XYZ file of C-alpha atoms in Angstrom:
419
model
C -3.360 -13.732 9.668
C -3.384 -11.303 6.431
C -5.709 -8.530 6.566
C -6.916 -9.456 2.834
C -8.932 -12.433 4.306
C -9.838 -11.235 7.712
C -13.222 -10.370 8.938
C -14.689 -7.055 8.448
C -17.114 -4.811 10.702
C -19.591 -5.211 7.785
C -19.664 -8.977 7.872
C -20.515 -8.743 11.620
C -23.167 -6.263 10.753
C -24.687 -7.711 7.579
C -28.083 -8.895 6.486
C -28.471 -12.665 5.849
C -28.564 -14.633 2.451
C -28.381 -17.988 1.576
C -25.676 -18.948 -0.927
C -27.120 -20.289 -4.522
C -25.431 -23.285 -5.434
C -28.142 -25.507 -6.868
C -26.337 -26.792 -10.104
C -26.064 -30.448 -10.030
C -22.292 -31.563 -9.732
C -21.036 -32.708 -12.855
C -24.443 -31.317 -14.831
C -23.846 -28.670 -17.611
C -26.104 -26.030 -18.416
C -25.786 -23.408 -20.952
C -26.450 -19.698 -20.567
C -26.347 -16.587 -23.039
C -24.078 -14.906 -20.893
C -21.388 -15.717 -17.894
C -20.186 -13.083 -15.553
C -17.198 -13.768 -13.334
C -17.015 -12.045 -10.152
C -19.877 -11.184 -7.744
C -18.961 -7.495 -7.036
C -20.874 -4.261 -7.886
C -19.684 -3.989 -11.823
C -20.531 -8.055 -12.135
C -23.860 -7.925 -10.458
C -24.832 -4.657 -12.375
C -23.838 -6.179 -15.593
C -25.861 -9.424 -14.850
C -28.635 -7.303 -13.586
C -29.007 -5.238 -16.847
C -28.481 -8.153 -19.093
C -31.385 -10.130 -17.557
C -33.627 -7.309 -17.605
C -33.186 -7.052 -21.412
C -34.124 -10.905 -21.866
C -30.747 -12.745 -21.469
C -30.181 -16.008 -19.514
C -27.523 -15.284 -17.361
C -25.260 -17.259 -14.903
C -23.035 -14.934 -12.339
C -20.200 -16.735 -10.609
C -18.369 -15.808 -7.557
C -15.236 -17.469 -6.329
C -16.013 -17.025 -2.712
C -19.315 -14.953 -1.417
C -20.886 -12.190 -2.855
C -19.359 -8.997 -1.807
C -16.027 -10.693 -0.430
C -13.888 -8.684 -2.528
C -13.300 -4.923 -2.243
C -16.891 -4.326 -3.144
C -17.896 -5.172 0.055
C -14.593 -4.279 2.193
C -14.542 -0.696 1.136
C -14.365 2.513 3.232
C -18.331 3.162 2.054
C -18.009 6.126 0.152
C -19.892 7.107 -2.840
C -19.569 10.396 -4.802
C -19.162 11.254 -8.686
C -15.895 11.039 -10.478
C -13.231 8.466 -11.097
C -10.006 7.485 -9.595
C -8.067 9.647 -11.790
C -8.629 13.312 -11.514
C -10.326 15.132 -14.582
C -6.844 16.919 -16.072
C -5.304 13.333 -15.655
C -8.273 11.908 -17.812
C -8.170 14.919 -20.108
C -4.358 14.180 -20.943
C -4.949 10.306 -21.247
C -8.238 10.374 -23.524
C -8.645 14.153 -24.641
C -11.185 16.928 -23.890
C -14.241 15.426 -25.561
C -13.861 11.751 -24.387
C -13.173 13.143 -20.875
C -16.352 15.173 -20.533
C -18.153 11.961 -21.903
C -16.282 9.835 -18.828
C -17.339 12.648 -16.352
C -21.074 12.351 -17.219
C -20.800 8.646 -17.248
C -19.358 8.919 -13.900
C -22.354 11.302 -12.726
C -24.803 9.029 -14.174
C -23.275 5.888 -12.092
C -23.382 8.138 -8.743
C -26.891 9.246 -9.476
C -27.881 5.258 -10.008
C -26.377 4.494 -6.848
C -27.838 7.161 -4.598
C -31.493 6.690 -5.881
C -30.929 3.028 -4.817
C -29.176 3.540 -1.651
C -31.827 5.967 -0.207
C -34.927 3.763 -1.595
C -37.099 2.067 0.743
C -35.832 -1.484 -0.338
C -32.263 -0.584 1.083
C -32.599 0.466 4.356
C -30.014 -1.889 5.690
C -27.235 0.265 3.326
C -27.931 2.925 6.333
C -26.892 5.764 3.897
C -25.744 9.279 5.064
C -25.344 12.049 2.757
C -22.404 14.092 3.061
C -18.698 13.753 2.598
C -16.259 16.404 3.571
C -12.724 16.818 1.886
C -10.040 17.953 4.266
C -6.923 19.967 3.240
C -3.809 19.453 5.003
C -2.011 22.322 3.299
C -2.950 25.979 3.727
C -6.172 27.256 2.089
C -6.092 29.463 -1.086
C -7.640 32.633 -0.673
C -9.891 31.850 -3.957
C -11.427 29.114 -2.817
C -14.366 31.157 -1.165
C -16.819 28.476 -1.042
C -14.482 26.097 1.384
C -14.531 25.991 5.394
C -11.734 27.597 7.097
C -10.164 26.271 10.152
C -12.608 27.851 12.575
C -15.915 26.650 10.492
C -14.073 23.131 10.368
C -14.093 22.555 13.825
C -17.642 22.140 14.117
C -17.215 18.990 12.105
C -13.614 17.892 12.943
C -11.038 18.941 15.622
C -8.013 17.560 14.309
C -4.830 20.326 14.498
C -3.400 19.325 11.026
C -6.711 19.938 8.959
C -6.514 23.657 7.558
C -9.821 23.768 5.324
C -12.811 21.485 4.320
C -15.225 21.544 1.318
C -18.586 19.812 1.934
C -20.398 17.511 -0.977
C -23.982 17.282 0.294
C -24.881 14.903 -2.542
C -22.075 12.362 -1.790
C -22.834 9.769 0.924
C -21.179 7.029 2.750
C -22.990 3.536 3.437
C -22.608 -0.003 4.401
C -21.539 -1.648 1.080
C -21.946 -5.179 1.641
C -25.448 -4.678 2.719
C -25.924 -2.758 -0.325
C -24.429 -5.655 -2.559
C -26.806 -8.088 -0.631
C -29.848 -6.122 -1.154
C -28.880 -5.642 -4.956
C -28.323 -9.508 -5.139
C -31.811 -10.134 -4.446
C -33.082 -7.844 -7.184
C -30.338 -9.375 -9.551
C -32.135 -12.810 -8.517
C -35.610 -11.596 -8.954
C -34.963 -11.281 -12.641
C -33.857 -14.863 -13.102
C -30.157 -14.498 -12.790
C -28.447 -17.895 -11.965
C -26.008 -16.771 -9.127
C -23.172 -19.554 -8.066
C -21.169 -18.486 -4.941
C -18.440 -20.411 -3.388
C -17.521 -21.912 -6.900
C -13.814 -22.215 -6.477
C -11.165 -21.303 -8.802
C -12.520 -21.493 -12.562
C -10.985 -23.019 -15.583
C -11.848 -21.770 -19.085
C -11.971 -24.482 -21.942
C -13.698 -22.732 -25.125
C -17.134 -21.715 -24.437
C -17.061 -24.073 -21.138
C -16.286 -23.168 -17.510
C -15.346 -25.838 -15.164
C -15.243 -25.411 -11.507
C -13.243 -26.616 -8.525
C -16.377 -27.463 -6.848
C -17.260 -29.777 -9.850
C -19.727 -27.670 -11.565
C -19.583 -26.714 -15.058
C -21.414 -24.362 -17.381
C -21.376 -23.255 -21.055
C -21.911 -20.005 -22.494
C -22.105 -17.875 -25.625
C -20.353 -14.576 -24.081
C -18.251 -14.379 -20.856
C -17.628 -11.023 -19.026
C -14.675 -10.996 -16.720
C -15.949 -8.608 -13.767
C -13.299 -9.879 -11.264
C -11.348 -7.620 -8.954
C -7.955 -7.564 -7.143
C -8.693 -10.689 -5.501
C -8.349 -12.729 -8.864
C -5.922 -10.841 -10.811
C -2.910 -13.023 -10.212
C -5.080 -16.346 -11.248
C -5.983 -14.845 -14.438
C -3.373 -14.478 -17.303
C -5.232 -12.069 -19.124
C -6.230 -9.693 -16.082
C -2.628 -9.432 -14.666
C -1.277 -8.249 -17.907
C -3.226 -5.130 -17.576
C -4.033 -4.599 -13.711
C -2.170 -4.657 -10.518
C -3.855 -5.574 -7.202
C -3.283 -2.913 -4.511
C -4.333 -2.757 -1.138
C -5.804 -0.280 1.374
C -6.295 -0.707 4.815
C -9.017 -0.150 7.161
C -9.657 -0.350 11.278
C -12.518 -0.228 13.221
C -12.348 0.908 17.118
C -14.488 -0.319 19.877
C -17.775 1.718 20.462
C -16.381 5.278 21.626
C -19.496 7.677 20.824
C -18.529 9.976 23.635
C -14.932 10.306 22.349
C -16.063 11.037 18.840
C -18.968 13.576 19.720
C -15.743 15.679 21.008
C -13.364 15.264 18.085
C -15.612 14.181 15.028
C -19.234 15.876 15.916
C -20.573 14.916 12.335
C -22.510 11.998 10.811
C -21.064 13.070 7.457
C -17.864 10.884 6.299
C -14.403 12.736 5.902
C -11.175 12.349 3.694
C -8.011 14.346 3.189
C -6.811 15.641 -0.050
C -3.924 13.199 -0.425
C -3.560 10.204 -2.999
C -2.969 7.832 -0.386
C -4.424 9.793 2.260
C -6.900 8.894 4.919
C -10.468 8.470 5.056
C -13.041 8.135 8.145
C -16.809 8.332 9.472
C -18.457 7.299 12.365
C -20.399 3.910 12.311
C -24.043 3.361 13.492
C -23.004 1.731 16.863
C -20.552 4.651 17.803
C -17.385 3.031 16.418
C -14.674 4.967 14.336
C -13.995 3.439 10.703
C -10.481 4.557 9.788
C -9.193 3.929 6.166
C -5.451 4.240 5.175
C -2.654 3.708 3.238
C -1.860 2.133 -0.129
C 0.483 -0.885 -0.896
C 1.397 -2.534 -4.196
C 3.699 -5.175 -2.235
C 3.449 -7.297 0.731
C 0.048 -8.240 2.418
C -0.132 -7.128 5.932
C -1.360 -9.121 9.039
C -4.073 -8.026 11.009
C -1.843 -6.668 13.909
C 0.234 -4.839 11.754
C -2.805 -2.972 10.418
C -3.933 -2.274 13.915
C -0.440 -0.760 14.699
C -0.427 1.444 11.339
C -3.914 2.641 12.466
C -2.737 3.735 15.972
C -0.036 5.538 14.498
C -2.063 6.971 11.772
C -4.848 8.158 13.804
C -2.331 9.630 16.578
C -0.588 11.851 13.912
C -3.896 13.616 12.771
C -5.703 13.425 16.370
C -3.341 13.065 19.115
C -5.792 14.552 21.893
C -8.249 11.916 20.770
C -5.736 9.113 20.848
C -4.715 9.844 24.350
C -8.611 9.805 25.553
C -8.880 6.381 23.518
C -5.625 5.049 25.442
C -7.067 6.219 28.801
C -10.413 4.736 27.992
C -8.854 1.209 26.975
C -10.374 1.668 23.205
C -8.934 -0.685 21.004
C -9.126 -1.748 17.474
C -11.893 -4.362 17.326
C -11.426 -4.908 13.635
C -8.489 -4.503 11.038
C -8.724 -5.638 7.475
C -7.342 -4.610 3.872
C -9.202 -5.182 0.399
C -7.134 -5.806 -2.910
C -8.509 -3.711 -5.375
C -7.888 -3.846 -9.046
C -5.836 -0.795 -10.738
C -4.593 -0.065 -13.862
C -1.661 2.080 -14.420
C -3.446 5.070 -15.160
C -6.359 4.353 -12.659
C -9.079 3.927 -15.100
C -11.025 0.797 -15.846
C -10.903 -1.330 -18.842
C -14.568 -1.879 -20.268
C -14.738 -3.653 -23.646
C -13.872 -6.549 -25.637
C -11.130 -8.962 -25.190
C -12.003 -11.404 -28.035
C -15.273 -12.216 -29.857
C -16.118 -14.630 -26.648
C -14.595 -12.360 -23.810
C -15.202 -9.168 -22.444
C -13.368 -7.158 -19.387
C -15.196 -5.429 -16.953
C -12.439 -4.328 -14.109
C -10.160 -1.688 -12.670
C -12.390 0.380 -10.566
C -10.080 0.705 -7.761
C -10.325 3.580 -5.692
C -13.754 5.201 -6.696
C -15.845 2.106 -7.921
C -18.694 2.532 -5.950
C -20.207 4.756 -8.940
C -18.215 3.740 -11.809
C -18.606 0.109 -11.416
C -22.390 -0.232 -11.520
C -22.641 2.331 -14.520
C -20.127 0.399 -16.630
C -22.109 -2.954 -15.717
C -24.877 -1.240 -17.091
C -23.155 -0.023 -20.325
C -21.566 -3.302 -20.872
C -24.962 -4.909 -20.905
C -26.256 -2.693 -23.378
C -23.105 -3.011 -25.703
C -23.540 -6.932 -25.532
C -27.133 -6.597 -26.412
C -26.535 -4.536 -29.562
C -26.146 -1.230 -28.780
C -22.559 -0.930 -30.310
C -21.946 2.749 -28.947
C -22.363 2.210 -25.430
C -18.437 1.655 -24.861
C -17.015 3.998 -27.074
C -16.030 6.506 -24.237
C -13.846 3.279 -22.591
C -12.234 2.135 -25.716
C -10.348 5.521 -25.692
C -8.527 4.262 -22.592
C -5.372 2.682 -23.605
C -4.707 -0.746 -22.541
C -1.112 -0.735 -20.899
C 0.919 -3.703 -19.894
C 1.916 -3.630 -16.112
C 4.703 -5.952 -16.133
C 3.886 -8.375 -13.000
C 6.434 -7.758 -10.124
C 8.259 -4.891 -11.905
C 4.805 -2.715 -12.235
C 4.075 -3.764 -8.518
C 7.590 -2.109 -7.641
C 6.781 0.892 -9.703
C 3.696 1.310 -8.438
C 5.135 0.966 -4.955
C 8.025 3.597 -5.730
C 5.225 6.228 -7.084
C 2.938 5.962 -4.091
C 5.965 6.416 -1.905
C 6.919 9.256 -4.089
C 3.643 10.768 -3.631
C 3.588 10.508 0.099
C 6.737 12.334 0.308
C 5.543 15.258 -2.116
C 2.385 15.456 0.199
C 4.758 15.735 3.285
C 6.939 18.260 1.980
C 3.923 20.392 0.868
C 1.982 20.242 4.132
C 5.423 21.050 5.942
C 5.697 24.020 3.665
C 2.194 25.135 4.283
């Protein structure tokens, strides 16, 4: 079984909800807006459209949160997948500043919700530590040195750390399912397990026999639907990242990762990890644009990866027969410049996709801005319209992305070796 569809720890520890599929087979119903995709961007767009008084349908191929929005590492901070310097080169300093503020607004929106009384099952915990694998520069006085860092993580390769106390980690699937209840409470018709969709003018036909018509449609799908959509696959690539979750081992974690904050290193395709509430370790790693990995190969990758950073911990895990109880991957939607596409495709269709790598704050704020734009606030999407739409050229693009990730890994390896 490939990891992109394997069961996650989140699924086995999620709140229950009943899928809403009450449209009669063959019966057509009309909506002002139809949002395709039940991830964070789609839910946010539908929610804000409904709050503005629109009649909205949200259609999800599988179940809410079954894509990258509900399968990720559960990290949320300000910013974008592309760094500030990269964004500035792409769109200029003024638009870059606007996008920086938008990303910060998205983070504030997420943090306020995640820590509210309605979202207790999202289990949010403040604090993310950025880890450096190369020697610390003396001018970065606000960073933790190796001695200070050992209070939080005891791995021989980590040279320094920097704490973001506002950033947080959480249970993304439970967040989505709780948000789903808010979305429904505003009258959004949520259709799950629709199967493949076929667009015919202003009508959508689903493989399960349902059909609806609409005035405007928003493509808010991610990496799991790109290959089936001729428009999206022109601009976006489905990129994998991988996650393993161990058996419970609280005593071992207390020795090597004695913090409840999440951690991630400073490489482009680096590691990110955190302790889970039941004493397990969630370990994220790697990026690939090519073949999907099996569950077993992801577990092997995880074991090798942890051993490289925590050799003493992996020895104790082996001694105590600790294994990986879960291993999965997620398909994220990436553009070649790591920035999303948010705007009109034509007079009837809009795109709201490409949040791979940093979507927990950027997807919901982009969804909100899309809703405001569709409601008549024509300036809401101006910063996003400056992001160029680039063709990824299918398989050629995948090969190019894979080469680039491997090149970056090589640079990281050399930089670390040189200190």
